[in-house]
Short mmCIF file of N, CA and C in Angstrom, two decimals:
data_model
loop_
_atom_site.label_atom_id
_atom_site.label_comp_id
_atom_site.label_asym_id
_atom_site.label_seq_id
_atom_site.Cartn_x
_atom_site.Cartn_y
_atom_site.Cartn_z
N UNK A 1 169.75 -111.31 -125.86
CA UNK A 1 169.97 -111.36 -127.29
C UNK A 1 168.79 -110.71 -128.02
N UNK A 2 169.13 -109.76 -129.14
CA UNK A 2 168.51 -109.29 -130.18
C UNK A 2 167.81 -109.86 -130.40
N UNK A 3 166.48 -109.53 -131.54
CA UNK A 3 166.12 -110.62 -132.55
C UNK A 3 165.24 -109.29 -133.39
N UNK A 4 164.92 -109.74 -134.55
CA UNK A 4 164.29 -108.40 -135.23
C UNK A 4 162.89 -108.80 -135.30
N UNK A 5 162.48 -109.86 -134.95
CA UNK A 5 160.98 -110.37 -135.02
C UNK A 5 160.17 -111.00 -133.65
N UNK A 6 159.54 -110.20 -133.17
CA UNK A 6 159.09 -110.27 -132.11
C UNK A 6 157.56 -111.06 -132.27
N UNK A 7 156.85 -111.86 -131.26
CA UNK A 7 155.52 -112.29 -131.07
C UNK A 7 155.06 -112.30 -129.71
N UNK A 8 154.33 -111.93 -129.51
CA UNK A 8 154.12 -112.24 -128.08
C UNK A 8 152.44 -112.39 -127.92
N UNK A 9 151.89 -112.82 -127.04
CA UNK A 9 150.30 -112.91 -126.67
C UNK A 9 149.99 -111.57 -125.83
N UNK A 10 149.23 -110.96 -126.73
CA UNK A 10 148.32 -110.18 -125.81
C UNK A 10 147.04 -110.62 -125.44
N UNK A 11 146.65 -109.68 -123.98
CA UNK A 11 145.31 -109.92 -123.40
C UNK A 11 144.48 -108.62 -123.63
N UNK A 12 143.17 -108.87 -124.90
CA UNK A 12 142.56 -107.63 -124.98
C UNK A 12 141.30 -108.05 -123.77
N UNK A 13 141.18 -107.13 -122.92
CA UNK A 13 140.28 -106.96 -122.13
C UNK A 13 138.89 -105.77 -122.92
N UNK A 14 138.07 -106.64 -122.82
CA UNK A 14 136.51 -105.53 -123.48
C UNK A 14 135.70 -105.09 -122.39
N UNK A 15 135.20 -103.85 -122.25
CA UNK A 15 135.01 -103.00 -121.16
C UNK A 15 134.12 -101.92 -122.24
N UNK A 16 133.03 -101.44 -121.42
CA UNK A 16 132.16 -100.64 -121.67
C UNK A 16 132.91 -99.16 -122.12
N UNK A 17 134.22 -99.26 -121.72
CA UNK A 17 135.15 -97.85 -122.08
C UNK A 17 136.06 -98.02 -123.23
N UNK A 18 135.96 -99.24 -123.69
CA UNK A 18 137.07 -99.66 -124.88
C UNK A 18 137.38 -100.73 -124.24
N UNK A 19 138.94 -100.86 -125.04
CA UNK A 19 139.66 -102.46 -124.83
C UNK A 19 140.81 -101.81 -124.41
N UNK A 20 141.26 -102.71 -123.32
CA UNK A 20 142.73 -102.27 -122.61
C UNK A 20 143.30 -103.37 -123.36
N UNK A 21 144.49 -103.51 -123.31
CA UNK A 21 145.74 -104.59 -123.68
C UNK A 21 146.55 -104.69 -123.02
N UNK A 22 147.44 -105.69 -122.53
CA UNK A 22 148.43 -106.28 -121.85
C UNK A 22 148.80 -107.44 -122.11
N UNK A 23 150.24 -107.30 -122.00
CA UNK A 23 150.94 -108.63 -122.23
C UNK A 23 151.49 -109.11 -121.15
N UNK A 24 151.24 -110.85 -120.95
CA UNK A 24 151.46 -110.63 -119.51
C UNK A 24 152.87 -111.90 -119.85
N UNK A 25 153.78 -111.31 -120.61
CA UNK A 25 155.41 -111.91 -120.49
C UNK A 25 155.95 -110.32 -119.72
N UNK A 26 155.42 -109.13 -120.12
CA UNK A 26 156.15 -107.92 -120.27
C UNK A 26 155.39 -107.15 -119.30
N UNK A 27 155.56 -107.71 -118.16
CA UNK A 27 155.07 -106.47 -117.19
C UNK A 27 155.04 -105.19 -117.21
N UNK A 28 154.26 -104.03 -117.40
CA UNK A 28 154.50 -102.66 -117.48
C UNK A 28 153.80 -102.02 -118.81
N UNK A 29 154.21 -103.43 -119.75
CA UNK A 29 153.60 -103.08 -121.54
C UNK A 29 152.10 -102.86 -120.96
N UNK A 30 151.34 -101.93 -121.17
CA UNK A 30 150.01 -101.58 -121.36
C UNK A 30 149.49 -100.63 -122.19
N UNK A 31 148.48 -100.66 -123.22
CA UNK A 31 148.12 -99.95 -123.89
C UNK A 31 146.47 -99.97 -124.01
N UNK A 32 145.58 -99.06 -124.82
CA UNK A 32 144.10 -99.58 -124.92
C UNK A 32 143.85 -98.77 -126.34
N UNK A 33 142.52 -98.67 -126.38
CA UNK A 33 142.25 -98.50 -127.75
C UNK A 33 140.54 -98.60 -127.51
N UNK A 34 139.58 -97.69 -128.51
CA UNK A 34 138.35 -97.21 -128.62
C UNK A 34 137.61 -98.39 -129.03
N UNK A 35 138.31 -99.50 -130.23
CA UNK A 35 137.60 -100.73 -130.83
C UNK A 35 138.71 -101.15 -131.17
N UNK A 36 138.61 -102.59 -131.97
CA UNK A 36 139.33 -103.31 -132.19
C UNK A 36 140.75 -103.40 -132.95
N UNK A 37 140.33 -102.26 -134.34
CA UNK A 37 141.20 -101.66 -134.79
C UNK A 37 142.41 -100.69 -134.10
N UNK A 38 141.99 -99.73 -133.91
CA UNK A 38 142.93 -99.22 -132.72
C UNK A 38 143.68 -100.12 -131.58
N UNK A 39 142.90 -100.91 -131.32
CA UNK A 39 143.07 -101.49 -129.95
C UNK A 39 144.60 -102.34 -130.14
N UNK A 40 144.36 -102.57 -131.52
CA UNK A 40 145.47 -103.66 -132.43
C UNK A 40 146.62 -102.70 -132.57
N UNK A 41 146.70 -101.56 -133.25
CA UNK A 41 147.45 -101.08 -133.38
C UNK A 41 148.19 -99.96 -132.61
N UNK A 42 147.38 -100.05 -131.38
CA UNK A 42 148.00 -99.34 -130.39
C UNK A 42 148.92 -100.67 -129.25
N UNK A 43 148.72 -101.70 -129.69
CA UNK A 43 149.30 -103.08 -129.33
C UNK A 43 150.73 -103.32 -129.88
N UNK A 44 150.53 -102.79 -131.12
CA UNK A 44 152.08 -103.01 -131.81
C UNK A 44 153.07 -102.13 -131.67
N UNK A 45 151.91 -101.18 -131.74
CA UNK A 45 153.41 -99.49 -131.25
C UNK A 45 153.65 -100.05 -129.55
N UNK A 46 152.56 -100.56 -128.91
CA UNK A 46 153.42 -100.47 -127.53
C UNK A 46 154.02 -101.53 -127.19
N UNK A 47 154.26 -103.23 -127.66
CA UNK A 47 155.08 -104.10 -127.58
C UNK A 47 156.70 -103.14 -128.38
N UNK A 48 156.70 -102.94 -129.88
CA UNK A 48 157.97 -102.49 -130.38
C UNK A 48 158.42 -101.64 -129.54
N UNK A 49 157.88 -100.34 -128.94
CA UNK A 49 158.29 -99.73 -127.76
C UNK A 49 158.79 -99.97 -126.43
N UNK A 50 157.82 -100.79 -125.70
CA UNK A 50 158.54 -102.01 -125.03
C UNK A 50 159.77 -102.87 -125.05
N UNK A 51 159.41 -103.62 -125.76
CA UNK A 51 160.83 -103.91 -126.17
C UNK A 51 161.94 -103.28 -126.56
N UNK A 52 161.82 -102.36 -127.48
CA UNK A 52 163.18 -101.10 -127.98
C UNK A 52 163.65 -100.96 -127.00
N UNK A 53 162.70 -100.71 -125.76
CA UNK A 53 163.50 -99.96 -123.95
C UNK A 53 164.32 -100.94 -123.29
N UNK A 54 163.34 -102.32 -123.60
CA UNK A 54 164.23 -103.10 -122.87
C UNK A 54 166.01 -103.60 -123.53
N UNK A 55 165.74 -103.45 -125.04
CA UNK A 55 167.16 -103.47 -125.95
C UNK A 55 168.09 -102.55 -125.35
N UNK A 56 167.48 -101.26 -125.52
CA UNK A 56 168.63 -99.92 -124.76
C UNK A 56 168.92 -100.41 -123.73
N UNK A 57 168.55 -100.66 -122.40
CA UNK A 57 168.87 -100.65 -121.28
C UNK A 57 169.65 -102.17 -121.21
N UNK A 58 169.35 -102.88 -121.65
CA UNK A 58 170.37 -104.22 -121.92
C UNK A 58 169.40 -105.68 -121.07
N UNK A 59 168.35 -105.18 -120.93
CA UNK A 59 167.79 -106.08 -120.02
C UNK A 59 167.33 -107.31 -121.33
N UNK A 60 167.31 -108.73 -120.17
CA UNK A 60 166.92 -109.97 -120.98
C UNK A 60 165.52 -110.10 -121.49
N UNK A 61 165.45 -109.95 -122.82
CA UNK A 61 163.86 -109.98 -123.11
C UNK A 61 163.42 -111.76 -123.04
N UNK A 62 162.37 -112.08 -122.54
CA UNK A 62 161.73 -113.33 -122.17
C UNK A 62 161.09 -114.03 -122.89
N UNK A 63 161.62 -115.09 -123.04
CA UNK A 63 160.54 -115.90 -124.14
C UNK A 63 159.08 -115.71 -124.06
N UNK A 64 158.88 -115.36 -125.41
CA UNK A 64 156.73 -115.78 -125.55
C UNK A 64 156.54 -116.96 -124.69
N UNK A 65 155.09 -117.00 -124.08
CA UNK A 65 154.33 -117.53 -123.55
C UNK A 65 153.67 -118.13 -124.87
N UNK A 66 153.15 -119.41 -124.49
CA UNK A 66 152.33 -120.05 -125.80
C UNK A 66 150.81 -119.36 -125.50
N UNK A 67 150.08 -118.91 -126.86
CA UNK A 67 148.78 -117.90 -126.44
C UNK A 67 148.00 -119.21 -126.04
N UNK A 68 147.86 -120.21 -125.87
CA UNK A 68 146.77 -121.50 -125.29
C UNK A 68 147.53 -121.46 -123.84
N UNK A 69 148.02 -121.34 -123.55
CA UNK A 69 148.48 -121.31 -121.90
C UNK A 69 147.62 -120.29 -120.82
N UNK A 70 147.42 -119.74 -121.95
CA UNK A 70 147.41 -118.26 -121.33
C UNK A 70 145.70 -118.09 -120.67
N UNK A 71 145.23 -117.84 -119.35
CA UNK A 71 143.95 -117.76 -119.39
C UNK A 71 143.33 -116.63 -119.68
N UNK A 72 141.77 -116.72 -119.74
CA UNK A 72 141.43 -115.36 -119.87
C UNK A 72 140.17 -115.28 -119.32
N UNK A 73 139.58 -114.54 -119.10
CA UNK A 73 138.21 -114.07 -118.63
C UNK A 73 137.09 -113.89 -119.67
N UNK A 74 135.68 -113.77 -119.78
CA UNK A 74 135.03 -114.03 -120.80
C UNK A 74 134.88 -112.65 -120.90
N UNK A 75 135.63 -111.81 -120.83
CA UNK A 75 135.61 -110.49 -121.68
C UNK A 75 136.78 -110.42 -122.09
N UNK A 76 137.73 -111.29 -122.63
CA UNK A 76 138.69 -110.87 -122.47
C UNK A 76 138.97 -112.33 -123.90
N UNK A 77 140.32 -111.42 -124.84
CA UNK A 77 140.29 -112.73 -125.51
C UNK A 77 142.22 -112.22 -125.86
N UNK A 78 142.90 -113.57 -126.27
CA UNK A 78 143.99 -113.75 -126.70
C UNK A 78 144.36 -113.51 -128.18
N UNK A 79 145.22 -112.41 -128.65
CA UNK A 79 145.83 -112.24 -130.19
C UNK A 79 147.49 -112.35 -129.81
N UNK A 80 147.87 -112.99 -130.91
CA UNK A 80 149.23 -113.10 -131.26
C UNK A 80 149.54 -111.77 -131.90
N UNK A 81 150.67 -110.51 -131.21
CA UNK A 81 150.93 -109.70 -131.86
C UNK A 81 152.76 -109.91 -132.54
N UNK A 82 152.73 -109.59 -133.56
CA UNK A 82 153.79 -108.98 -134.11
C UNK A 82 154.57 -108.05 -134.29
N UNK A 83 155.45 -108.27 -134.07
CA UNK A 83 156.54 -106.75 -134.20
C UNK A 83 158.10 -106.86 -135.22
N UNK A 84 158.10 -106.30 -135.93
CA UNK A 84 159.10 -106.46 -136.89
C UNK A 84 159.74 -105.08 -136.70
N UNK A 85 161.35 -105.49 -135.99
CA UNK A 85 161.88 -104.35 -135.09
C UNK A 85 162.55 -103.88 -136.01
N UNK A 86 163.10 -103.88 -137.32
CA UNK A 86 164.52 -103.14 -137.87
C UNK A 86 164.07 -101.54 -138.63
N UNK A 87 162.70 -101.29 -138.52
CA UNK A 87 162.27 -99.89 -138.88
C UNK A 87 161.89 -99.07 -137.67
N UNK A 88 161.46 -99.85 -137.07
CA UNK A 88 161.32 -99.05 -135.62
C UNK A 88 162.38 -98.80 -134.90
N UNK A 89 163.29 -99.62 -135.01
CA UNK A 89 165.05 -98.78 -134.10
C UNK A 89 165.20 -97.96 -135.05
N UNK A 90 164.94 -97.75 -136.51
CA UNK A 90 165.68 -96.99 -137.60
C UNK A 90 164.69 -95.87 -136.87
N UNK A 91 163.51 -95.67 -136.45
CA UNK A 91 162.67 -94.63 -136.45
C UNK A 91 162.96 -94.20 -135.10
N UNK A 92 163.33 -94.75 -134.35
CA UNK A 92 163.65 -94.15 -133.43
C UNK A 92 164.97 -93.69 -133.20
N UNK A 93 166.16 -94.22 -134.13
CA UNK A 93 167.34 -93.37 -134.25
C UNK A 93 167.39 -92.02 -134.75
N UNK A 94 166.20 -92.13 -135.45
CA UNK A 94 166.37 -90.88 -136.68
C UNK A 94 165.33 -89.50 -135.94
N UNK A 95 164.63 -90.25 -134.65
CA UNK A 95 164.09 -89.09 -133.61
C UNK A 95 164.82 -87.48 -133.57
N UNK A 96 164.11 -86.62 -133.83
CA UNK A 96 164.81 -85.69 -133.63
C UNK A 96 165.35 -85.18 -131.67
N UNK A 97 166.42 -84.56 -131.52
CA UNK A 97 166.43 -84.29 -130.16
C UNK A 97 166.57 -82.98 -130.06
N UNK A 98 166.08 -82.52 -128.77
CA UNK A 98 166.00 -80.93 -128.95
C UNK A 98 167.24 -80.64 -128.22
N UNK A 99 167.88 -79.65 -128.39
CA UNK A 99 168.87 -78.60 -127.94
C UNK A 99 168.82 -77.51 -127.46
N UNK A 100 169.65 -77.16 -126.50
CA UNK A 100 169.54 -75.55 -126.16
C UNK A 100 170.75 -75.32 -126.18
N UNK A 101 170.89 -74.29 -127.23
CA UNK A 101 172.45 -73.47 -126.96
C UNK A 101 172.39 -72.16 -127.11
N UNK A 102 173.34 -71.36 -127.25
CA UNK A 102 173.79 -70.38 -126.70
C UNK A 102 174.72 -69.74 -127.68
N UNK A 103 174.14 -68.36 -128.50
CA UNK A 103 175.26 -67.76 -129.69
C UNK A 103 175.26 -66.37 -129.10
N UNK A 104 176.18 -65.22 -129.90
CA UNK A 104 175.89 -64.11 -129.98
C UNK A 104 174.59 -63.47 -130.03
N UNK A 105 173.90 -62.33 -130.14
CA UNK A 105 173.21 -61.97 -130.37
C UNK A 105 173.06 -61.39 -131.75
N UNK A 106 174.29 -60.86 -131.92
CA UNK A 106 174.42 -60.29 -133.14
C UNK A 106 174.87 -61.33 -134.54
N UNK A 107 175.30 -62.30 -133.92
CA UNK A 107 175.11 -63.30 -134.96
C UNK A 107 173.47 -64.15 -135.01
N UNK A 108 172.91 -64.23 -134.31
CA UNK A 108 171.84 -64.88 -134.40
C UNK A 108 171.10 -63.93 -135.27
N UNK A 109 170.80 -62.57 -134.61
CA UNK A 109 169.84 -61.36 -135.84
C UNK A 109 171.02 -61.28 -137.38
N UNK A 110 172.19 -61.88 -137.65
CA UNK A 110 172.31 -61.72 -139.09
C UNK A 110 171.92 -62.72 -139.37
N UNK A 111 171.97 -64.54 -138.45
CA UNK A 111 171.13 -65.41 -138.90
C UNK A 111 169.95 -65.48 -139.19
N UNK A 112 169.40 -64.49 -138.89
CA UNK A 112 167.74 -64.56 -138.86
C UNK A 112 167.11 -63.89 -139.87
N UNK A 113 168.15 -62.99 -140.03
CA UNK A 113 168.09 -61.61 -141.25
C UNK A 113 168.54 -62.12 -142.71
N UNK A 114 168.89 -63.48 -142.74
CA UNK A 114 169.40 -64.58 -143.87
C UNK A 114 168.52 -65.78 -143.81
N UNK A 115 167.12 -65.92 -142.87
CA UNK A 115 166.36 -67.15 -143.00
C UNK A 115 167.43 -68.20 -143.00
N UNK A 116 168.34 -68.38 -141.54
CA UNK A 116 169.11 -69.56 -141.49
C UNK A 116 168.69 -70.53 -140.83
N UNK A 117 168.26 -71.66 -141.57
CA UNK A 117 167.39 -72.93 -140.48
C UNK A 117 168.80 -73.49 -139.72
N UNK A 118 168.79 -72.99 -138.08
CA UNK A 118 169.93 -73.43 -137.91
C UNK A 118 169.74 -74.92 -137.36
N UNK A 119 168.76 -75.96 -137.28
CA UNK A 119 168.75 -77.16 -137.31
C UNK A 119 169.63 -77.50 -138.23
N UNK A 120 169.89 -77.21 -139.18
CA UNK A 120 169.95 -77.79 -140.41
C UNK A 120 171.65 -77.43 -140.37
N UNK A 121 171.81 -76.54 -140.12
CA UNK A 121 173.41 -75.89 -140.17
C UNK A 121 173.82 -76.49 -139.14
N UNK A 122 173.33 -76.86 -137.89
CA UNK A 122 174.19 -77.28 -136.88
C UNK A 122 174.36 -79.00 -137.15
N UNK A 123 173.56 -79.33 -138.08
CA UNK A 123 173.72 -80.69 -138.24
C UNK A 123 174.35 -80.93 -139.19
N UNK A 124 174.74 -79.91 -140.03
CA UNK A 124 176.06 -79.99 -141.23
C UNK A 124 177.18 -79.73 -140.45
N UNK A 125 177.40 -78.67 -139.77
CA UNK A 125 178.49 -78.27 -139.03
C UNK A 125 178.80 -80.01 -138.14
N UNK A 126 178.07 -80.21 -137.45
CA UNK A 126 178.36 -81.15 -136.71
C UNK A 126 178.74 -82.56 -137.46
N UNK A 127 178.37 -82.80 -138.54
CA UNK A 127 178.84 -84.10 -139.75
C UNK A 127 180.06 -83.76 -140.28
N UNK A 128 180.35 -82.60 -140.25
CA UNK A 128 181.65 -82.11 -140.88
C UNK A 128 182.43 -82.15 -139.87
N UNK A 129 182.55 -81.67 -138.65
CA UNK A 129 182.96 -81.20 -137.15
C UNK A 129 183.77 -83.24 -137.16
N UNK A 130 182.74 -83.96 -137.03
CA UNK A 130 183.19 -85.42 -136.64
C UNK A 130 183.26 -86.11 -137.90
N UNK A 131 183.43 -85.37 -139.24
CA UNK A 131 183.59 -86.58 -139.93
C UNK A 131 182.66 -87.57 -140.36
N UNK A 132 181.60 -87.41 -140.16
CA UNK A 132 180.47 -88.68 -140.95
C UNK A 132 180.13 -88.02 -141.55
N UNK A 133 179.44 -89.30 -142.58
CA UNK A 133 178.56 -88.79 -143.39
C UNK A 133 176.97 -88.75 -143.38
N UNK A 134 176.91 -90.05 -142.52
CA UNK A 134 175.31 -90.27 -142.17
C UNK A 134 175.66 -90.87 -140.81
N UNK A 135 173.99 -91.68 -140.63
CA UNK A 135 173.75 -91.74 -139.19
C UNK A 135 175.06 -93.44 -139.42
N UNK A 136 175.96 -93.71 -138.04
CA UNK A 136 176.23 -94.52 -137.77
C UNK A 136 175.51 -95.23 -137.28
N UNK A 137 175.26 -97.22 -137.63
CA UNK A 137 174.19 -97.57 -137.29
C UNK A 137 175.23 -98.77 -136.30
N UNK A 138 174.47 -99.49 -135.14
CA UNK A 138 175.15 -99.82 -134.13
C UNK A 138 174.52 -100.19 -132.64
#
């Protein structure tokens, strides 16, 4: 099951090279960061990321661990991170994807000879082609 508000405990580890992070509900989530600031916010892009993958693929995301359960090492300390998912699926729907196709030649040099952004045309053509108007959300 969904949920749009995520928490989980991370473990910032402090190291003469920066701070690594890991969460240890989410095996695999790892991220680090130069100081503290970074360290934080390279924590949130990689739990929402984390998780987003595990949403796509359909797998059971796991209850938080309580952060007092959790041990740690004396370089090492416990933050409660947050993730508030309903802009980050929006940002990652709205990802652009790349294409390769395949026209005339001689239509492409009159496209080119008219400054035709064909991103832009193939994504009108294609809203018109199926009928929407915007992104279906889902």
């Amino acid at each position: 099951m969904t949920k749009d508000r995520y928490i989980y405990p991370a473990v910032f580890d402090y190291a003469l090279e920066g701070i690594s992070v890991s969460f240890p509900d989410l095996p695999g989530a790892q991220t680090c960061g130069d100081n503290d600031e970074e360290a934080l916010q390279m924590a949130k892009e990689c739990l929402a990321l984390h998780l987003y993958g595990m949403e796509q693929d359909g797998e059971d995301i796991p209850d938080a661990s309580r952060a007092v359960d959790i041990v740690n090492e004396m370089n090492q300390t416990i933050a409660l991170i947050e993730v508030w998912m309903p802009p980050f699926r929006d940002e990652m729907a709205e990802k652009a994807v790349k294409k390769t196709l395949t026209i005339p030649k001689w239509l492409n040099d009159v496209a080119e000879e008219n400054n035709v952004n064909f991103s832009r045309i193939l994504q009108d053509a294609l809203k018109s082609y199926l009928d929407v108007k915007e992104r279906k959300k889902g």
